[in-house]
GROMACS .gro file of C-alpha atoms in nm:
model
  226
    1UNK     CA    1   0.000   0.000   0.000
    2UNK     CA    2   0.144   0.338  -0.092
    3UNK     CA    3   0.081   0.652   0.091
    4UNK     CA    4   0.180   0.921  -0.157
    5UNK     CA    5   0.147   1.291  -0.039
    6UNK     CA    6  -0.113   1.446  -0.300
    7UNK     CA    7  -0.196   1.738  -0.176
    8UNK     CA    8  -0.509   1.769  -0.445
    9UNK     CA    9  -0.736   1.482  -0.291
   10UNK     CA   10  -0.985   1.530  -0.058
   11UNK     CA   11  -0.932   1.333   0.294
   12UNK     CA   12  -1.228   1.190   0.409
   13UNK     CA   13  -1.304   1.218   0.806
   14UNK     CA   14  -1.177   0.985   1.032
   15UNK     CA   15  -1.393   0.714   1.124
   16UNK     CA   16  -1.499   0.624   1.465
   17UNK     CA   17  -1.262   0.364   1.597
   18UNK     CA   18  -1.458  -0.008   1.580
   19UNK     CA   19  -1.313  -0.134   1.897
   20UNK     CA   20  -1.321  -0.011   2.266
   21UNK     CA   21  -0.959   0.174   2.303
   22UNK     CA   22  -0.971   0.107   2.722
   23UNK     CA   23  -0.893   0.527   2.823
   24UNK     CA   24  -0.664   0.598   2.587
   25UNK     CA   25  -0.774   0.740   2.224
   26UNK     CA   26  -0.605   0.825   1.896
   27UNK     CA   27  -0.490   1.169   1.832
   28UNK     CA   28  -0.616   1.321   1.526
   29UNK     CA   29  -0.315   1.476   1.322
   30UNK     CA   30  -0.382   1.810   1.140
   31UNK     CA   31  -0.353   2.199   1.279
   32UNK     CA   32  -0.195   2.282   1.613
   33UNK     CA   33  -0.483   2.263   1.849
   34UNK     CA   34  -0.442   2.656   1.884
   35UNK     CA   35  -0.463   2.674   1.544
   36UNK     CA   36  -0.841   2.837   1.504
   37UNK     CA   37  -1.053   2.673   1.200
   38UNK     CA   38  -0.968   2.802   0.900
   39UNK     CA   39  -1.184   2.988   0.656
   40UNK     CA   40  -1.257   2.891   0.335
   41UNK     CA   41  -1.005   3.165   0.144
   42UNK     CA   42  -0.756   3.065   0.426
   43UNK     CA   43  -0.814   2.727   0.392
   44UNK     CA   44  -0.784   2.745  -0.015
   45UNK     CA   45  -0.417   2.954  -0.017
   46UNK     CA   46  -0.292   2.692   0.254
   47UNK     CA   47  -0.355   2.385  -0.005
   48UNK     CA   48  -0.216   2.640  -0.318
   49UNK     CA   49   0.107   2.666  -0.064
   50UNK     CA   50   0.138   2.297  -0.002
   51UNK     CA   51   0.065   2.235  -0.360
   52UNK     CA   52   0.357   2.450  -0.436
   53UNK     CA   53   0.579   2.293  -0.211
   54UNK     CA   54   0.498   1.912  -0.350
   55UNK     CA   55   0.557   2.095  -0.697
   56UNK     CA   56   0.911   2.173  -0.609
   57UNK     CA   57   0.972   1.834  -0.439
   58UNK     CA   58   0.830   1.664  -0.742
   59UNK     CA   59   1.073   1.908  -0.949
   60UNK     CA   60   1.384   1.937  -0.742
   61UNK     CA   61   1.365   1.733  -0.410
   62UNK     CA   62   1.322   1.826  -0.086
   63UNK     CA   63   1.607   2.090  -0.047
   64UNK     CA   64   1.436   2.311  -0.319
   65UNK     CA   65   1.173   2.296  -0.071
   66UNK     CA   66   1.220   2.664   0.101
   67UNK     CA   67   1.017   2.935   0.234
   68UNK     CA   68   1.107   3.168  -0.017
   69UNK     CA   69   1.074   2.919  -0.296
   70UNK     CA   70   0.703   2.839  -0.206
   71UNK     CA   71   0.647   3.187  -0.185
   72UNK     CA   72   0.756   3.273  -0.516
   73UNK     CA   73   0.572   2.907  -0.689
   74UNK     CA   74   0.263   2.996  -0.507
   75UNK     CA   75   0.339   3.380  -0.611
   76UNK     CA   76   0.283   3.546  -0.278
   77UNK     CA   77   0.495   3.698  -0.020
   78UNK     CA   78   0.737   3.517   0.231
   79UNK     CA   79   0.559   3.658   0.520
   80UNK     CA   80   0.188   3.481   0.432
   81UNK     CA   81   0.436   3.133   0.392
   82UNK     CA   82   0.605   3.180   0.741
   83UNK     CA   83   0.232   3.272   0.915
   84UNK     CA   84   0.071   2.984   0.788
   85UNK     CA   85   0.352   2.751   0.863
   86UNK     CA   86   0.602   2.923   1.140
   87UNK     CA   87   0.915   2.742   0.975
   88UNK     CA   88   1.055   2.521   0.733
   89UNK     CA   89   0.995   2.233   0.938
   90UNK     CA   90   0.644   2.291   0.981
   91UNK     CA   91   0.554   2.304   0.619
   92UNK     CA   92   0.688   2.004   0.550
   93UNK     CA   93   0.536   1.837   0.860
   94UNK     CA   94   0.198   1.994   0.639
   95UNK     CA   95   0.289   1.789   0.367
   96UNK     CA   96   0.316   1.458   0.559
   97UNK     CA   97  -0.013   1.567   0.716
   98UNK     CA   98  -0.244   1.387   0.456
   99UNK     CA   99  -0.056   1.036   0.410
  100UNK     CA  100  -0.101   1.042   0.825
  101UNK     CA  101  -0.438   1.066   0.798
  102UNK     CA  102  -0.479   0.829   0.551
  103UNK     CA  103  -0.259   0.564   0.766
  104UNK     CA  104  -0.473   0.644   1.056
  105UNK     CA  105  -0.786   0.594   0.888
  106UNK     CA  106  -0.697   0.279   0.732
  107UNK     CA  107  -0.587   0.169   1.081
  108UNK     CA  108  -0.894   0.280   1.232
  109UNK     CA  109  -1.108   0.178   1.063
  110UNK     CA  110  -0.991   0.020   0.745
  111UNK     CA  111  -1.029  -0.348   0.629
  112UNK     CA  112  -0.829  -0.594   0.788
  113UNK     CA  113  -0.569  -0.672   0.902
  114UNK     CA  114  -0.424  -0.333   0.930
  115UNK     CA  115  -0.771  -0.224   1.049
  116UNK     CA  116  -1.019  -0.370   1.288
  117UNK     CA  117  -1.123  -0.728   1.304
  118UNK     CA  118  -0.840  -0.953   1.250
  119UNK     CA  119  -0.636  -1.093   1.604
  120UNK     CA  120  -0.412  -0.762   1.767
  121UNK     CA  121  -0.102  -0.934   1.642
  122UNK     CA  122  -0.184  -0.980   1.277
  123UNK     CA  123  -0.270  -0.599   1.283
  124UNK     CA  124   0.044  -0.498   1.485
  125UNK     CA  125   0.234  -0.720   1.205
  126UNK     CA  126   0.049  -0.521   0.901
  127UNK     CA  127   0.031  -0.204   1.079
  128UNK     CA  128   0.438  -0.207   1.074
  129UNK     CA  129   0.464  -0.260   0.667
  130UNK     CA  130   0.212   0.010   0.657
  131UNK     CA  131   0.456   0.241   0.787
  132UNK     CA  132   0.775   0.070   0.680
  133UNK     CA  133   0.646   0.123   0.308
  134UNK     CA  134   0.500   0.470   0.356
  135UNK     CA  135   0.797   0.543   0.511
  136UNK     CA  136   1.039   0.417   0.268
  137UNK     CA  137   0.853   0.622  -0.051
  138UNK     CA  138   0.849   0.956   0.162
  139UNK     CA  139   1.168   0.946   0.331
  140UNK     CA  140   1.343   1.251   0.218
  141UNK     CA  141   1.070   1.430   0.334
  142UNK     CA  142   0.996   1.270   0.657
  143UNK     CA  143   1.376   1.293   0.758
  144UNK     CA  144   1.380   1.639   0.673
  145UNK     CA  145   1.053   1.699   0.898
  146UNK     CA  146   1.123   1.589   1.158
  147UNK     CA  147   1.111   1.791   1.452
  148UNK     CA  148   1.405   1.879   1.670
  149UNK     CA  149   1.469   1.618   1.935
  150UNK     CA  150   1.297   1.764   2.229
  151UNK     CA  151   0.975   1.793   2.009
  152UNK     CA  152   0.976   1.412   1.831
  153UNK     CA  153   0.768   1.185   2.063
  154UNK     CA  154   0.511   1.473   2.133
  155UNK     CA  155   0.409   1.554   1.764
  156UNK     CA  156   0.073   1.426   1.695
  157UNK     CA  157   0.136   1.155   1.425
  158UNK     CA  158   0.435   1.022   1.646
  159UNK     CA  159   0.161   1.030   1.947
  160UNK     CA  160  -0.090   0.855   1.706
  161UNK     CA  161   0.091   0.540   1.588
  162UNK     CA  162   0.243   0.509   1.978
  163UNK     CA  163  -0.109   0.505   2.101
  164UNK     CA  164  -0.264   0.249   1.849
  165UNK     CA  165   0.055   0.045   1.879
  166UNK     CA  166   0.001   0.043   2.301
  167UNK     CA  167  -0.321  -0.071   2.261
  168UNK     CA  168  -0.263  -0.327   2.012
  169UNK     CA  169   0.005  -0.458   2.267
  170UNK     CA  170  -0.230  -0.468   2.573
  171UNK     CA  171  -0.451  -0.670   2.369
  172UNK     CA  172  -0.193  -0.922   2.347
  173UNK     CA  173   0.063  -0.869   2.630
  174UNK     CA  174  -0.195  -0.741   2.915
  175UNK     CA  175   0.091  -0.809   3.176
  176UNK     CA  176   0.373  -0.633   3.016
  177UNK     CA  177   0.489  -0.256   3.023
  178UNK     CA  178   0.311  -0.196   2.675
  179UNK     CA  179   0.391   0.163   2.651
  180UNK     CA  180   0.793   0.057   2.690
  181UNK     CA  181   0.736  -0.188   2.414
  182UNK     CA  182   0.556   0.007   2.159
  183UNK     CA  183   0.862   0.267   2.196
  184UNK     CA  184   1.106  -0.008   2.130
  185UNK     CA  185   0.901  -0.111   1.805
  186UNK     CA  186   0.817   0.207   1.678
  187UNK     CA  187   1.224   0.287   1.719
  188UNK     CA  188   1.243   0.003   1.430
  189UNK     CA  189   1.040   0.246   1.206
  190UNK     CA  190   1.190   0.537   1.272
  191UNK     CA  191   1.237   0.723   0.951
  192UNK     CA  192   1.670   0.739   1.037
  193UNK     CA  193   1.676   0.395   1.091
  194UNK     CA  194   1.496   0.322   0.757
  195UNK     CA  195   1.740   0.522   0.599
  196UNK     CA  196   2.028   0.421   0.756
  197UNK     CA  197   1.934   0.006   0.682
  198UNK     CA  198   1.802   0.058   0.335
  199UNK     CA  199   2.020   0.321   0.191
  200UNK     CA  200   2.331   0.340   0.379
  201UNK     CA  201   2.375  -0.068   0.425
  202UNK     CA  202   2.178  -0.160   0.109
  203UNK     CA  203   1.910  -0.394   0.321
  204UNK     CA  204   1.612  -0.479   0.064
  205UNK     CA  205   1.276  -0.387   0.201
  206UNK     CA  206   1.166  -0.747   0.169
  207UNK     CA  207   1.415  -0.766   0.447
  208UNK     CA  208   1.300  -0.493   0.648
  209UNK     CA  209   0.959  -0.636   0.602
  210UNK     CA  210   1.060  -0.965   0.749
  211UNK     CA  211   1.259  -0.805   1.033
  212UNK     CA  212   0.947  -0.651   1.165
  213UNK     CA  213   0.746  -0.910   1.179
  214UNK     CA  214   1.058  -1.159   1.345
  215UNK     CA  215   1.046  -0.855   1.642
  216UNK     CA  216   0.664  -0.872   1.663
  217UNK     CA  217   0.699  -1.206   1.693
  218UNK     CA  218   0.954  -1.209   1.946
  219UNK     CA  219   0.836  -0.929   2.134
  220UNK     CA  220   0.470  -1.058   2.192
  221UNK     CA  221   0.561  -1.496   2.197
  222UNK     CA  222   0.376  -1.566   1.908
  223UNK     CA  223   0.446  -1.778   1.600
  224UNK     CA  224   0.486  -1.610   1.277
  225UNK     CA  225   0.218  -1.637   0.997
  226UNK     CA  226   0.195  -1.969   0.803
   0.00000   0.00000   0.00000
């Protein structure tokens, strides 16, 4: 399953989870919750920005991704780039915004087994070569979003895929520090790692693919898939 950034589709709303989520529940990624609801006018030049910016990533990567470069593709000032976004970082965290929504809807509530109704470990095993994959087709962008270090693990989409991963471990590990372990697997995915494994050592995804689901396996005592 891909998860392409195209900043021209529509996303649809998030459906309601299909499962009880015990007192934790997913965070839904999107504006800063002080972020007000955009108008309509504001809410059209903030998808002509971020289509300008996936222009210039299509066109030259994501280092001709700047604020002043947007600005001049979308043909408006700097200053209406850097209110809408605050920095560099955050406009590209914009552009990752719709592939996380799409994840967390088809985790939510898509078919299984990434979604509800197949066992919790089936879904933890699909819900990691959801990411790996997603991760692996945007990661120029996602390495060059990511916040600075203090900020990682409290961004919402981080928050998001810790939260469905803790629950998906509870189901299957009641007794065990689940919000350790879903940490330690969601380290596997981290967008550096990927990098470093399948760029910088040359690791196939099929490899990276079977890796996750070996730690899965490990981590929650279960045997692998037939």
């Amino acid at each position: 399953m891909l998860y392409a950034v195209f900043m021209s589709s529509v996303v649809p709303p998030l459906p309601q989870p299909q499962e009880p989520f015990d007192t934790q529940q997913l965070l839904e990624v999107g504006p800063a919750p002080e972020e007000p609801c955009l108008r309509a006018d504001a809410a059209r030049n903030r998808a002509r920005l971020l289509e300008a910016a996936a222009r210039l990533i299509a066109e030259h990567g994501v280092a001709g991704v700047t604020m002043e470069a947007v600005a001049a593709a979308a043909e408006v000032g700097k200053g209406t780039v850097f209110r809408r976004f605050g920095d560099r970082t955050g406009l590209l965290m914009a552009l990752l915004d719709h592939s996380s929504r799409q994840l967390q809807a088809d985790f939510l509530g898509g078919p299984p087994p990434l979604g509800p109704g197949a066992p919790p470990v089936e879904r933890l095993r699909a819900f990691g070569v959801a990411v790996l994959y997603r991760a692996a087709e945007q990661l120029d962008l996602q390495l060059a979003a990511q916040p600075e270090p203090t900020r990682r693990y409290a961004n919402p989409p981080i928050q998001a895929l810790r939260t469905h991963v803790t629950m998906l471990l509870r189901q299957i590990e009641p007794d065990a520090d689940c919000e350790l372990l879903a940490q330690t697997l969601l380290a596997y995915l981290d967008p550096a790692q990927i990098h470093h494994l399948a760029r910088q050592c040359g690791m196939p995804m099929e490899r990276l693919e079977a890796g996750w689901t070996d730690l899965v396996d490990r981590i929650t005592r279960t045997l692998p898939p037939r």
